Coordinates of C-alpha atoms and ligand atoms in Angstrom, one line a residue:
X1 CA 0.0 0.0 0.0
X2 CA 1.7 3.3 -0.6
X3 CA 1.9 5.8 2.2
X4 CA -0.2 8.8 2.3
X5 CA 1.3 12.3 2.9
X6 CA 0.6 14.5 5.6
X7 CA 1.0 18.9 4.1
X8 CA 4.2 20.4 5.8
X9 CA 3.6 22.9 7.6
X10 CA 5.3 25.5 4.4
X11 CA 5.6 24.4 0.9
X12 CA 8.4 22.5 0.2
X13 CA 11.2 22.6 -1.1
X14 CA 12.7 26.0 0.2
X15 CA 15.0 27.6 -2.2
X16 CA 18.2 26.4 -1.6
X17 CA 20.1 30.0 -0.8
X18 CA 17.8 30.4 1.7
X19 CA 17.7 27.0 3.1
X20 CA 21.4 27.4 3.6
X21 CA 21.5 29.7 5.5
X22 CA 18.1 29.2 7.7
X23 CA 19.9 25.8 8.6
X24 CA 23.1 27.6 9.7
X25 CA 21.0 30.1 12.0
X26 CA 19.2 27.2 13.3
X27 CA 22.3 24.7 14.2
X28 CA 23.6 27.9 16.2
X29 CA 20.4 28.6 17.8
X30 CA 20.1 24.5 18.6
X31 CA 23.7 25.4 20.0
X32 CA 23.6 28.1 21.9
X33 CA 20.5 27.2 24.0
X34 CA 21.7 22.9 24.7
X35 CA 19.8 21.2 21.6
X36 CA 22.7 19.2 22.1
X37 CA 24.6 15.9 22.7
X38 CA 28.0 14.5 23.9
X39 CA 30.1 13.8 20.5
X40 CA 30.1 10.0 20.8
X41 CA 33.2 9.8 18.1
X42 CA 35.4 12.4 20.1
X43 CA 34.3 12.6 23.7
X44 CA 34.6 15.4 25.6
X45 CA 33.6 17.2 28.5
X46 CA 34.3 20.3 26.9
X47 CA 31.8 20.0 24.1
X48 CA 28.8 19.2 23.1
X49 CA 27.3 18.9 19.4
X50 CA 24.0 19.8 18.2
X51 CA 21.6 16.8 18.6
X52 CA 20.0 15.8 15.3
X53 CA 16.4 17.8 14.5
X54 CA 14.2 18.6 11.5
X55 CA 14.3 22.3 10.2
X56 CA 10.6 22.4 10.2
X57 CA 8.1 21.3 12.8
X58 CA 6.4 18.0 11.3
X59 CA 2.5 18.0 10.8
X60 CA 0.5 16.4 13.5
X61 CA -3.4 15.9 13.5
X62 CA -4.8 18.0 16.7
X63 CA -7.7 15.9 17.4
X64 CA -4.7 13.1 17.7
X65 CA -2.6 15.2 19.6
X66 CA -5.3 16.6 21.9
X67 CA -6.7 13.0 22.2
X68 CA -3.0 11.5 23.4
X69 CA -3.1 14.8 25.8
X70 CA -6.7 13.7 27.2
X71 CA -5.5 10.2 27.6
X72 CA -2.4 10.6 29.9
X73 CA -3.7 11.1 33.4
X74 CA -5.9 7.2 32.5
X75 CA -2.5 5.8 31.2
X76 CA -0.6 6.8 33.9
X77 CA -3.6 5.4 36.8
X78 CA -3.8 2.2 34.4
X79 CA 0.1 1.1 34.6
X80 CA -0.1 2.4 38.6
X81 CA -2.9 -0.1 39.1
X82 CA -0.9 -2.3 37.1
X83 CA 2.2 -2.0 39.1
X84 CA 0.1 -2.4 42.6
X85 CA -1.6 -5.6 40.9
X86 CA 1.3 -8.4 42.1
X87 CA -1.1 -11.4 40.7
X88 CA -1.6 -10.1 37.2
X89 CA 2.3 -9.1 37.1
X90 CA 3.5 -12.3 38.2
X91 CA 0.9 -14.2 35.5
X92 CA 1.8 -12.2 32.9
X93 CA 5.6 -12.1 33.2
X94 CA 5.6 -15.3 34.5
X95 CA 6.8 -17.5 31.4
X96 CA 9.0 -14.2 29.9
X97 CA 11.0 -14.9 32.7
X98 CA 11.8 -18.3 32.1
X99 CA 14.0 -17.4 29.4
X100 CA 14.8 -13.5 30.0
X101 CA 17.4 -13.2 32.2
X102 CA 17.2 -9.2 32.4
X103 CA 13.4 -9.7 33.0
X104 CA 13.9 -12.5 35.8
X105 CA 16.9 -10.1 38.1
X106 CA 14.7 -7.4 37.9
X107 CA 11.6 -9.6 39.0
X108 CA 13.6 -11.5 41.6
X109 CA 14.7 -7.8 43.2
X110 CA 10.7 -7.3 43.0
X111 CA 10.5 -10.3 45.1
X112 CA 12.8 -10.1 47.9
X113 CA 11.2 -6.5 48.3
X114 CA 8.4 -7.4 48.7
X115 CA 8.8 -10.4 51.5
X116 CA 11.1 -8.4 53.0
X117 CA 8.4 -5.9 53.4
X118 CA 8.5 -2.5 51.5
X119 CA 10.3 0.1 53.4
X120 CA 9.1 2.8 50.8
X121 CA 5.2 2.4 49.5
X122 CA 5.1 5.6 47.1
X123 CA 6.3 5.3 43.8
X124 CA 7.0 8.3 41.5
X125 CA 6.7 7.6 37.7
X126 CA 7.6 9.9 34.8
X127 CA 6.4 8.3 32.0
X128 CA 5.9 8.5 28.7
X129 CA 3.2 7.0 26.3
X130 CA 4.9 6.9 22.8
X131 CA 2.4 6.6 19.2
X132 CA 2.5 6.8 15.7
X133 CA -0.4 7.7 13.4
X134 CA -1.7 4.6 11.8
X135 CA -2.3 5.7 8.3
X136 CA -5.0 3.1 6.8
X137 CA -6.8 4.3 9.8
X138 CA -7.5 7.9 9.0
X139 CA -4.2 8.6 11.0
X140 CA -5.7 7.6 13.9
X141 CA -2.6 7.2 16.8
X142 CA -2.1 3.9 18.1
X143 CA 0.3 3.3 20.8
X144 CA 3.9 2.0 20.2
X145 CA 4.9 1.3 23.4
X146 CA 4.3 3.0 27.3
X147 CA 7.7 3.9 28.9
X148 CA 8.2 3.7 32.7
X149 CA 12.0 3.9 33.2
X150 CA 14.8 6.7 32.2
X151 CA 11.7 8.2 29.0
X152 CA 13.9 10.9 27.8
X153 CA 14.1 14.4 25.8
X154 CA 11.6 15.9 27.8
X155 CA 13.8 18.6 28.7
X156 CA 15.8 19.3 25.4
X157 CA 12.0 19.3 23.6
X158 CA 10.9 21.7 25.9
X159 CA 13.5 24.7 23.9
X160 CA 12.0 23.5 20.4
X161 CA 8.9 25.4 19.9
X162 CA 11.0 28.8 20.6
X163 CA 13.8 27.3 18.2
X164 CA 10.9 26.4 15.7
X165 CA 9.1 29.9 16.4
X166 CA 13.0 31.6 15.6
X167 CA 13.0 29.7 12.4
X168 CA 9.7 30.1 11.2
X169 CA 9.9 34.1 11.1
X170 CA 13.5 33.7 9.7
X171 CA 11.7 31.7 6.8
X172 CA 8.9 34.8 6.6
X173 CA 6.0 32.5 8.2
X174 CA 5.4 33.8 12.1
X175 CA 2.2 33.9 11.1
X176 CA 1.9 29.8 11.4
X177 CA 3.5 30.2 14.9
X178 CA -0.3 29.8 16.5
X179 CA -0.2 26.2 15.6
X180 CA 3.0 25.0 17.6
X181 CA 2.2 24.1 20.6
X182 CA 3.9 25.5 23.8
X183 CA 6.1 22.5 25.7
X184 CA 6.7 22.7 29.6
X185 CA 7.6 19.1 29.8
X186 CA 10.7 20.3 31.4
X187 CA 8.9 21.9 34.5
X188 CA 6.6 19.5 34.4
X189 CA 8.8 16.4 34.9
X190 CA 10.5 18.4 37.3
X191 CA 7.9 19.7 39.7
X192 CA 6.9 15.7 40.2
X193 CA 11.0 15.3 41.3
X194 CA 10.5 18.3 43.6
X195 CA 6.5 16.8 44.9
X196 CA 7.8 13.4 45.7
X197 CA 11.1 15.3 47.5
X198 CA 8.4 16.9 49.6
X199 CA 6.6 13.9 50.4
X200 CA 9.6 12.4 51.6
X201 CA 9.4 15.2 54.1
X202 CA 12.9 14.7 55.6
X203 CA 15.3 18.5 55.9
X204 CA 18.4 18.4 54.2
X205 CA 17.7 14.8 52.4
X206 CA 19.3 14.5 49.1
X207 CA 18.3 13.1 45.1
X208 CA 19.9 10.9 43.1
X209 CA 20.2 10.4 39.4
X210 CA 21.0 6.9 38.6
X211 CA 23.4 8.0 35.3
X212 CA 25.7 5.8 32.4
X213 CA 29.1 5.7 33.1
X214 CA 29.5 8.3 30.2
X215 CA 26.2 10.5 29.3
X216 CA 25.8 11.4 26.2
X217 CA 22.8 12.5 26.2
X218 CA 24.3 15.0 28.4
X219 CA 21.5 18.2 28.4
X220 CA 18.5 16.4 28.4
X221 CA 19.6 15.6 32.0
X222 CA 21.3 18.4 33.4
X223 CA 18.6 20.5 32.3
X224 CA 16.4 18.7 34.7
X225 CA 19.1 19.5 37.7
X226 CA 19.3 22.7 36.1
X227 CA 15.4 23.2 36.8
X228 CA 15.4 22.0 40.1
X229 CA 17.9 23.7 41.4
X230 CA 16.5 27.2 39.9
X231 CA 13.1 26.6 41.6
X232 CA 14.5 24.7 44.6
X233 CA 18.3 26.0 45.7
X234 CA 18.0 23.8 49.2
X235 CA 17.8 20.3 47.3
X236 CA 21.1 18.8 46.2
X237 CA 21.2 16.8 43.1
X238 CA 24.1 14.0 42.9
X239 CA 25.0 12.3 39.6
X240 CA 25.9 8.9 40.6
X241 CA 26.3 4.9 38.4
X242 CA 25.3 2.1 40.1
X243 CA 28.8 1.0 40.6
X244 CA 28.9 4.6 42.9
X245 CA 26.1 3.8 44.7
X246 CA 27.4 0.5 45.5
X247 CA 30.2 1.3 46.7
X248 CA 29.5 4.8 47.9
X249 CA 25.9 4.6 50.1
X250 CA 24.8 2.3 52.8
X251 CA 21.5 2.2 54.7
X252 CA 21.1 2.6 58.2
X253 CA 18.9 1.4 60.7
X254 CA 16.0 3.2 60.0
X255 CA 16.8 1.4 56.2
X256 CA 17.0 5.6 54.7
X257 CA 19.6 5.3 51.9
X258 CA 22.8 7.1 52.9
X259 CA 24.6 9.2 50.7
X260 CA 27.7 11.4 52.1
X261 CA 26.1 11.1 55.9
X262 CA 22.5 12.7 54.3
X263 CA 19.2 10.6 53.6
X264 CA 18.1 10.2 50.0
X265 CA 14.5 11.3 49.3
X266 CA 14.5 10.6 45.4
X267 CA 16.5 8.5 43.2
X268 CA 15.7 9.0 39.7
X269 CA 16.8 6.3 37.1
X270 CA 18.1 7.7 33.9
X271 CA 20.1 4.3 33.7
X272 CA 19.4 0.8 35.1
X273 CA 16.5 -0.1 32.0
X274 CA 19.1 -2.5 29.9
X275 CA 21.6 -5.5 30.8
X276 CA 24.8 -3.5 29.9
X277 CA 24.4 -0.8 32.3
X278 CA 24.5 -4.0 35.4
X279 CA 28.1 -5.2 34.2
X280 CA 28.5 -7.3 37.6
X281 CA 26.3 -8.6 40.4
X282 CA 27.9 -4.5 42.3
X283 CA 25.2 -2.7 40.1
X284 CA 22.5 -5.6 40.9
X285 CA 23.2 -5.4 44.6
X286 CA 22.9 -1.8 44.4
X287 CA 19.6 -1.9 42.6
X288 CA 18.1 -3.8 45.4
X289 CA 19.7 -1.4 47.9
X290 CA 18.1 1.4 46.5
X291 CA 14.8 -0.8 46.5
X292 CA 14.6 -1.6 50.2
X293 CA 15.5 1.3 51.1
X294 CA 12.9 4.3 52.3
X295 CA 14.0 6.5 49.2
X296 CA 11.3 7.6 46.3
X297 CA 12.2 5.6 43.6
X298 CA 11.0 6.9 40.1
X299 CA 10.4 3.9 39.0
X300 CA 9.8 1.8 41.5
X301 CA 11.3 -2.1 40.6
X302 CA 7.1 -3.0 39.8
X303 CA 6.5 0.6 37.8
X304 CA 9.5 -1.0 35.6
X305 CA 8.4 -4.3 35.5
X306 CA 4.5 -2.3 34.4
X307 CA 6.4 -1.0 31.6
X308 CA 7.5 -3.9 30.2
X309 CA 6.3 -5.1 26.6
X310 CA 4.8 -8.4 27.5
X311 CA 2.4 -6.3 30.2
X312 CA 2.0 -3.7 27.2
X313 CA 0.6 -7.5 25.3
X314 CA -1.5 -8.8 28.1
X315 CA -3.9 -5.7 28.5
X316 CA -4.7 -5.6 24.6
X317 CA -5.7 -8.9 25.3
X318 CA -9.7 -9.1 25.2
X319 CA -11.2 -8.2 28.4
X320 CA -7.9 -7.2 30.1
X321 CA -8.1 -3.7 30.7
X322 CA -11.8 -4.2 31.8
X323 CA -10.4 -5.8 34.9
X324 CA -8.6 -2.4 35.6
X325 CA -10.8 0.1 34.4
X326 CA -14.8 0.5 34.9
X327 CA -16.4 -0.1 31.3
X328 CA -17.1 2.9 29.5
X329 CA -16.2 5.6 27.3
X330 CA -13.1 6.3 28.8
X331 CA -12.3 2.5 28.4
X332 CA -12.9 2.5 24.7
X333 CA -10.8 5.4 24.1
X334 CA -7.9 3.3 25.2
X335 CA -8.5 0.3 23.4
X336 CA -8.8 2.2 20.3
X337 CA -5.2 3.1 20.9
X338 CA -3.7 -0.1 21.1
X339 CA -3.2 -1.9 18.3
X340 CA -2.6 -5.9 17.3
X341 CA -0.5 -7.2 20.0
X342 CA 0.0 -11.4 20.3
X343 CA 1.5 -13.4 22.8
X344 CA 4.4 -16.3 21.7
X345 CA 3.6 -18.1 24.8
X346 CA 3.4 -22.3 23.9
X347 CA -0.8 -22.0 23.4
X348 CA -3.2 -22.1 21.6
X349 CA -3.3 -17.9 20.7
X350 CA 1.0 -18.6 20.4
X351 CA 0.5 -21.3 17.9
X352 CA -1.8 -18.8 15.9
X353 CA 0.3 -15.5 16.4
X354 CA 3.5 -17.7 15.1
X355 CA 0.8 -18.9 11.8
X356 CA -0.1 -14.9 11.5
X357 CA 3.4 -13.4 11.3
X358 CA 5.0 -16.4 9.3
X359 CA 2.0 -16.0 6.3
X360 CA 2.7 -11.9 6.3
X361 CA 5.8 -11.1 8.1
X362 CA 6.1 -7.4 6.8
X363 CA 3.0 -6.3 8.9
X364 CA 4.5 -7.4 12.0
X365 CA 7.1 -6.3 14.6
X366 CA 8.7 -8.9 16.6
X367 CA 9.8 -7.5 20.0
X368 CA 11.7 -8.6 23.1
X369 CA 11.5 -7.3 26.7
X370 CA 14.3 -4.4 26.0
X371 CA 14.0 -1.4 26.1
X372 CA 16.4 1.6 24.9
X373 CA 16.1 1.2 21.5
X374 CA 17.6 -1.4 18.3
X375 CA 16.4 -4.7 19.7
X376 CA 13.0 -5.1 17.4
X377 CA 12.8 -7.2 14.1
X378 CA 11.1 -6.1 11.4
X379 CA 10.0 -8.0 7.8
X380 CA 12.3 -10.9 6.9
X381 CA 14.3 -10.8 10.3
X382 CA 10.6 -11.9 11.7
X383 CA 9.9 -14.7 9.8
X384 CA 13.9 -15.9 10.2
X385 CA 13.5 -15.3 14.2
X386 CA 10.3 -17.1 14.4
X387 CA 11.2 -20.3 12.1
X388 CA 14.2 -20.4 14.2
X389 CA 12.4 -20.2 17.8
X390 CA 9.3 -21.9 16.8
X391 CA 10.3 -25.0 18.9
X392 CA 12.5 -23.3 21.6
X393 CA 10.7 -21.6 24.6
X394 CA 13.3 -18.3 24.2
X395 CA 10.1 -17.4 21.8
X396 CA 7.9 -16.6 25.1
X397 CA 10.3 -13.9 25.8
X398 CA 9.2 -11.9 22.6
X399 CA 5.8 -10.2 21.8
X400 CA 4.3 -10.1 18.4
X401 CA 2.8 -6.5 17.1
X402 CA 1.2 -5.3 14.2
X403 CA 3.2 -2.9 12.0
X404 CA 2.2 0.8 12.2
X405 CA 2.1 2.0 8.8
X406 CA 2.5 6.4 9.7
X407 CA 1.8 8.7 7.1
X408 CA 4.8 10.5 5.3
X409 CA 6.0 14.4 5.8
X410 CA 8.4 15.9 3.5
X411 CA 11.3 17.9 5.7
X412 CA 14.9 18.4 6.4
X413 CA 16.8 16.6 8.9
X414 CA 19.9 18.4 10.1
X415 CA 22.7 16.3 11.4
X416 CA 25.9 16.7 13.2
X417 CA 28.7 16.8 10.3
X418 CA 26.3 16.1 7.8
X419 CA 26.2 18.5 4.6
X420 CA 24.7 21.5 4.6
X421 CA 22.3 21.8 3.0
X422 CA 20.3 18.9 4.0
X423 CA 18.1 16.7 1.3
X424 CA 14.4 17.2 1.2
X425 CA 13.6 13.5 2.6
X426 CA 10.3 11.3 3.1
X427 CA 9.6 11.2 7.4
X428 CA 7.7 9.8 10.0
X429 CA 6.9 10.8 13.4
X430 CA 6.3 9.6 16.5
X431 CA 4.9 11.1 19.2
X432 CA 5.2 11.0 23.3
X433 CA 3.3 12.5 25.9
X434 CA 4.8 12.3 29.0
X435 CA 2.6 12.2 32.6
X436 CA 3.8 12.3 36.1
X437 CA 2.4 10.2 38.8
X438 CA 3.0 10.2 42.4
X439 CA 1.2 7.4 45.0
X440 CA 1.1 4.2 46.5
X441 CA -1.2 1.4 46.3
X442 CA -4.1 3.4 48.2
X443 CA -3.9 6.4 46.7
X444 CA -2.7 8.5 44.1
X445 CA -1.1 11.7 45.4
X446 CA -0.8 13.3 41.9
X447 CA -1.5 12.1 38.3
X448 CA -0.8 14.9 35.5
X449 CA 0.0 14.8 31.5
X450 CA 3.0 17.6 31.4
X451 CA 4.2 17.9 27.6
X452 CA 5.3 16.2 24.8
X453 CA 7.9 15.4 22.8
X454 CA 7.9 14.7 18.5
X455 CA 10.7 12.7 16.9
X456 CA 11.3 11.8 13.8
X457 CA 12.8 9.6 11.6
X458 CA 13.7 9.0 7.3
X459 CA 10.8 7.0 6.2
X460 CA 12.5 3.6 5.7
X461 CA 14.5 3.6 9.0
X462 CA 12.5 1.0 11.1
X463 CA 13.7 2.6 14.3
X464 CA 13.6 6.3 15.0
X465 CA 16.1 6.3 18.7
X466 CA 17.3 9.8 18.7
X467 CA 20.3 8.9 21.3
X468 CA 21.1 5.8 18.9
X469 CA 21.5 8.5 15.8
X470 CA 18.4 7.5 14.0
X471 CA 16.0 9.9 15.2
X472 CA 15.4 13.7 14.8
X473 CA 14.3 16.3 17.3
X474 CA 11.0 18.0 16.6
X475 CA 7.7 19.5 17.7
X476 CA 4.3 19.2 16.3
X477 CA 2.9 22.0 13.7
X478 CA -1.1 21.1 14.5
X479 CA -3.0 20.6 11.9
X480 CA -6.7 21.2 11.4
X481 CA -7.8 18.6 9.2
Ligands
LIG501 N1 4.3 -1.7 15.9 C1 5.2 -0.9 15.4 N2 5.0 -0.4 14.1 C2 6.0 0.4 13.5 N3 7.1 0.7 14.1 C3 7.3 0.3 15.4 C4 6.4 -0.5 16.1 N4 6.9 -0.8 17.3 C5 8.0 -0.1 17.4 N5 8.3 0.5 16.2 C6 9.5 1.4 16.0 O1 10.6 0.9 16.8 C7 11.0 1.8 17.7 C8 11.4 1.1 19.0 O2 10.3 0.3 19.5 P1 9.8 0.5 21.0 O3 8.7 -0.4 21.2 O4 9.6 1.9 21.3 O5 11.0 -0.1 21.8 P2 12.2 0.6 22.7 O6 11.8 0.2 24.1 O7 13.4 -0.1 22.2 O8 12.2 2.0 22.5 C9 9.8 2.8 17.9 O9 10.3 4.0 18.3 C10 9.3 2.8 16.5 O10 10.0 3.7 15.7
LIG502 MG1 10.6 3.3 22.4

């Protein structure tokens, strides 16, 4: 079927004098205000790069947009209620973790929490509910996936409207300005850190950010200390691995986490969602320091375990999200968001899913419980994957989803070191809301939708990871249709 096309937001192509020189004004404006990443080739702690982003902000429906909006405080109570729901997470992860290792150490942590008895019972989440358009559909969003651990470019996306606004009247169009939408994701994310702090209620107490040995994606997360320390100057951020925290915390008797003699009220994960980043069984015993310990955790071991793919599977499954949410209208607008998604497990429905996606590979994605980015098949990697796994149980460990087939947008992408200027190219979006949540398993202290963020990616790239270099910065134009 050939993809339909969504109007940029200016006719395209712009003349190529002017394009020039539009794209120079708008790498040094990325620049000079952090749309920017660590040089991954030539590390330094000197420099940063500009990230990669589109020239122009990409079309976006604003009934979808507005709809993905609306739905953010549900999504965020559904994967709480989730989290809080031990018998539905242990049934539904239950034969993943027979054969995922990752899956299994982060469930057995869940575990010995939990008989243990949990020291801390409020969770904070700062999530973020990613979709694409789905084209046959009348480009209707569905919902790729809902991320619970370490969802980034909140803060960097939170500068691109003004970048976009700058470019726009450099291009002669500030009239279109009224249809980009303002972004306080940034604050928003932010003032959850800063509410949970205060819950924790304990003077002088101290946050954590759980960070990679070497950040690259260095301004999307000092922006957020950079933010909290503007609006807060008495709470102290510290920047610490999970080898650090190992080594460098202990908890006392009270079982507070102690960092440099002072309690920890927050520790926020912007690491800690992939095997790599637990090189030895340090980072693992760290993890379940952290987790027994009376410190915020955003996420919580069970938000992480909420956000995983195969729970993402189980409530599309008929009659699922009925046990979580009272039947109604609200109800249907969330199932109309999800799309296909299949369990491999050895049944009857596994049997069928494995029929499905070996007659028509190329409308399915074949995914395993990773997250971060690069791990999906796609096409004629499904079919090989699933002829090879048919017989092995390592297939329960992967998920089955229908392809979303997004629209096209014409636009530039602007890379570091790429040539100036840029090709007009064929894009796709995707979009994230991002929500905040605060509470424990009796009630919900506060449940918000704070911004958004666009990327997007060349139109035959099956993954659109910004931090892995496939992706593109950007913001929605809204478009009335
Ligand atoms: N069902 C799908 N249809 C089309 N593209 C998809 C689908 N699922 C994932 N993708 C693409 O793959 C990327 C990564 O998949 P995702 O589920 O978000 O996993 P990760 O946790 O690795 O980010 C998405 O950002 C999207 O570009
Ligand atoms: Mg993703």
């Amino acid at each position: 079927m050939s993809q339909s096309r969504l109007a940029s937001c200016i006719p395209l192509p712009i003349d190529n004098k002017l394009l020039i020189s539009v794209v120079e004004k708008a790498k040094d404006w990325a620049l000079m205000h952090g749309v920017g990443m660590r040089d991954k080739k030539h590390f330094s702690k000197d420099s940063i790069q500009i990230a990669p982003f589109v020239l122009l902000p990409s079309p976006f429906p604003r009934t979808e947009f507005t709809k993905a909006i609306e739905l953010q405080p549900v999504l965020n109570e559904l994967m709480h209620k989730v989290a809080h729901n031990d018998e539905f997470l242990e049934k539904t992860l239950q034969n993943a973790l027979q054969v995922d290792d990752f899956t299994a150490k982060l469930y057995d942590v869940w575990l010995k929490v939990r008989e243990e008895g949990i020291t801390q019972s409020l969770s904070l989440g700062l999530f973020r509910s990613d979709y694409l358009m789905q084209q046959p559909d009348s480009n209707r969003i569905k919902q790729v996936e809902f991320n619970t651990v370490a969802a980034s470019f909140g803060a960097i996306t939170s500068n691109l409207p003004t970048m976009y606004r700058y470019v726009m009247r450099q291009l002669g169009h500030g009239e279109l300005i009224k249809n980009m939408p303002e972004n306080r994701a940034l604050s928003g994310l932010c003032s959850g850190i800063i509410e949970a702090y205060d819950l924790f209620a304990v003077p002088s107490a101290v946050v954590i950010f759980v960070v990679e040995e070497v950040s690259y994606n260095i301004c999307d997360q000092r922006f957020h200390e950079f933010e909290i320390s503007e609006k807060r100057p008495d709470i102290m951020i510290y920047r610490k691995t999970l080898g650090e925290i190992y080594e460098e915390t202990e908890l006392n008797d009270k079982k507070q986490l102690i960092l440099d003699g002072q309690p920890v009220a927050v520790v926020y994960y912007r690491s800690g969602y992939e095997p790599d980043q637990y090189p030895s069984t340090k980072e693992w015993d760290a993890r379940l320091r952290v987790e027994r310990s009376s410190a915020i955790k955003c996420p919580s071991i069970h938000y992480q375990l909420a956000g995983t793919k195969k729970v993402q599977q189980a409530l599309a499954a008929p009659g699922v999200l009925e046990t979580f949410m009272s039947e109604g209208a609200v109800t249907s607008r969330v199932r109309d968001i999800f799309t296909g998604l299949y369990s491999l497990d050895f049944d009857e429905g596994g049997e069928r899913a494995v029929e499905m996606a070996l007659a028509d590979a190329e409308k399915f994605v074949l995914k395993p419980q990773r997250e971060g980015g690069g791990n999906n098949l796609y096409g004629a990697d499904v079919r090989e994957a699933l002829l090879r796994m048919r017989h092995s149980r390592e297939r329960a460990a992967y998920i089955l989803m229908e392809r979303i087939l997004p629209p096209l947008v014409s636009g530039y992408v602007v890379r570091p070191g790429a040539a100036v200027p840029p090709p007009l190219s064929d894009l796709v979006s995707e979009l994230g809301i991002f929500g905040v949540i605060i509470g424990n398993k009796d009630k919900i202290y506060c449940n918000r939708q704070v911004g958004h963020m666009l990327r997007t990616k060349l139109a035959d790239a099956n993954e659109g990871g910004v931090a892995a270099g496939l992706g593109a910065l950007d913001s929605p134009y809204l478009l009335d249709l």
